[in-house]
């Protein structure tokens, strides 16, 4: 990512200086309310940046943000261009995915590919997407989530380790690697495909 592209995206979206990124449609299963409650207990200079489609649930989220006095620490963006997403990931302290349940998360793969640490809920396919260097917490444990967010925000050695290991893990999701592994699966069960 070049510095001009980064500067343009920062200006276009008026990004906070330090933020943790949450990507996805606003839905109760995404556990956004839990994340906002957690932020209210964390004394730090970082914000939350939500990028995704608004729904009827968004009004509930906005009301909760206001009632907790977090308006200055939470930003919501809708309609972000796909080509701007790598910069949003790149600038984030972490990508946070506290979902109660979730399928395989392409947003986690996107995050680790560009070098963004991941904090996610444990006990689902999120762990497969994020690999062993991401941090996983119980989706209902606010204290564990707060500790994880603070660690990533303040420990530069930990962040560098997560970035390096995450990028290495993400290489398994490159198209040519997936195709190679899929062909090997077919061969193991006796199916030969013409290459």
XYZ file of C-alpha atoms in Angstrom:
195
model
C 0.000 0.000 0.000
C 1.488 3.303 -0.982
C 1.393 6.368 1.226
C -0.694 8.412 -1.219
C -3.459 5.801 -1.319
C -3.423 5.603 2.488
C -3.639 9.392 2.821
C -6.566 9.568 0.370
C -8.564 6.905 2.230
C -7.856 8.524 5.615
C -9.121 11.846 4.288
C -12.110 10.373 2.419
C -13.522 8.647 5.498
C -12.180 10.975 8.231
C -10.670 7.974 9.999
C -9.857 8.042 13.716
C -6.141 8.080 14.527
C -6.162 4.702 16.340
C -9.001 2.253 15.864
C -10.093 -1.349 15.930
C -12.066 -2.449 12.881
C -15.338 -4.379 12.787
C -16.575 -5.418 9.331
C -20.002 -6.798 8.471
C -23.724 -6.214 8.333
C -25.206 -4.997 11.625
C -26.923 -8.046 13.112
C -27.504 -9.198 16.708
C -25.459 -12.386 16.127
C -22.416 -10.192 15.400
C -22.426 -9.354 19.130
C -21.915 -5.646 18.460
C -23.737 -4.618 21.648
C -21.311 -6.713 23.665
C -18.372 -5.054 21.936
C -19.723 -1.562 22.641
C -20.297 -2.453 26.304
C -16.711 -3.703 26.438
C -15.372 -0.476 24.938
C -17.143 1.497 27.677
C -14.989 -0.338 30.255
C -11.672 0.100 28.401
C -9.647 3.187 29.188
C -7.552 3.713 26.096
C -7.155 6.132 23.223
C -8.445 3.804 20.495
C -11.859 3.920 18.851
C -14.086 1.374 17.153
C -14.682 1.693 13.411
C -17.690 -0.238 12.109
C -17.818 -0.841 8.346
C -20.885 -2.555 6.985
C -24.472 -2.411 5.911
C -26.925 -0.748 8.273
C -30.082 -2.631 9.275
C -32.973 -2.039 11.647
C -30.603 -3.233 14.392
C -28.373 -0.213 13.733
C -30.804 2.076 15.584
C -30.436 -0.087 18.699
C -26.647 0.109 18.376
C -26.687 3.896 17.963
C -28.946 4.268 21.005
C -26.563 2.137 23.091
C -23.542 4.145 21.924
C -25.280 7.370 22.926
C -26.454 6.047 26.317
C -22.885 4.999 27.179
C -21.444 8.334 26.050
C -19.262 6.702 23.395
C -20.130 8.941 20.455
C -16.539 10.193 20.212
C -15.099 6.666 20.256
C -17.326 4.905 17.716
C -17.519 5.606 13.978
C -19.866 3.852 11.538
C -19.205 3.793 7.804
C -21.638 2.460 5.210
C -21.043 2.059 1.494
C -17.255 1.833 1.673
C -15.700 1.022 -1.700
C -14.150 -2.457 -1.908
C -10.862 -1.003 -3.147
C -10.581 1.073 0.058
C -10.919 -1.903 2.409
C -7.237 -2.969 2.343
C -6.277 0.472 3.668
C -8.932 0.339 6.408
C -7.603 -3.060 7.499
C -3.985 -1.945 7.223
C -4.481 1.106 9.469
C -6.449 -0.779 12.137
C -4.846 -1.873 15.390
C -6.884 -5.079 15.056
C -9.893 -6.588 13.328
C -12.390 -7.623 16.015
C -14.961 -10.383 15.372
C -16.866 -11.170 18.609
C -19.724 -13.015 16.830
C -21.953 -15.408 18.732
C -21.932 -17.680 15.701
C -20.391 -17.261 12.295
C -19.511 -19.198 9.175
C -16.021 -19.141 7.742
C -14.951 -15.491 7.963
C -13.489 -14.008 4.806
C -13.015 -10.714 6.667
C -10.557 -12.434 8.996
C -8.621 -13.822 6.029
C -8.604 -10.343 4.469
C -7.292 -8.862 7.718
C -4.413 -11.285 8.244
C -3.505 -11.101 4.550
C -2.840 -7.346 4.772
C -1.162 -7.641 8.177
C -3.871 -6.795 10.674
C -4.000 -8.688 13.982
C -7.292 -10.455 14.723
C -9.260 -10.772 17.954
C -12.210 -13.133 17.551
C -14.677 -15.349 19.371
C -13.472 -18.865 20.062
C -15.270 -22.112 19.466
C -16.268 -21.629 15.831
C -14.846 -21.558 12.327
C -13.302 -18.165 13.137
C -10.303 -20.020 14.526
C -9.813 -21.813 11.214
C -9.854 -18.493 9.356
C -7.531 -16.647 11.767
C -5.011 -19.341 12.571
C -2.942 -19.869 15.716
C -1.497 -16.364 16.015
C -4.854 -14.606 16.403
C -6.361 -14.059 19.859
C -9.603 -15.869 20.705
C -11.919 -15.131 23.624
C -15.281 -16.422 24.785
C -17.950 -14.414 22.960
C -19.677 -13.544 26.266
C -16.565 -12.663 28.311
C -16.274 -8.854 28.291
C -13.235 -8.837 30.592
C -11.285 -11.219 28.344
C -12.234 -9.181 25.277
C -11.161 -5.944 26.988
C -7.824 -7.489 28.005
C -7.219 -8.751 24.465
C -8.014 -5.362 22.945
C -5.713 -3.565 25.382
C -2.885 -6.042 24.785
C -3.021 -5.627 21.040
C -3.339 -1.840 21.324
C -0.362 -1.465 23.669
C 2.071 -4.329 23.014
C 3.966 -3.599 19.777
C 5.991 -6.842 20.001
C 2.781 -8.881 20.229
C 1.294 -6.973 17.283
C 4.375 -7.592 15.138
C 4.302 -11.304 15.982
C 0.586 -11.521 15.119
C 1.141 -9.663 11.842
C 4.064 -11.845 10.735
C 2.466 -15.146 11.726
C -0.944 -14.104 10.387
C 0.455 -13.287 6.947
C 2.236 -16.644 6.824
C -0.969 -18.460 7.802
C -2.995 -16.503 5.207
C -0.865 -17.934 2.404
C -2.841 -21.183 2.689
C -5.874 -19.361 1.297
C -4.197 -18.260 -1.960
C -6.134 -19.630 -4.969
C -3.238 -21.696 -6.296
C -2.735 -23.343 -2.879
C -6.445 -24.158 -2.589
C -6.482 -25.622 -6.118
C -3.391 -27.742 -5.427
C -4.841 -29.087 -2.168
C -8.199 -29.805 -3.776
C -6.533 -31.807 -6.575
C -4.620 -33.815 -3.969
C -7.866 -34.567 -2.118
C -9.391 -35.929 -5.320
C -6.300 -38.040 -5.985
C -6.380 -39.526 -2.482
C -9.887 -40.824 -3.093
C -9.007 -42.172 -6.537
C -10.283 -39.447 -8.809
C -7.859 -38.220 -11.449
C -8.632 -34.919 -13.126
C -7.058 -33.682 -16.317
C -4.865 -30.695 -15.547
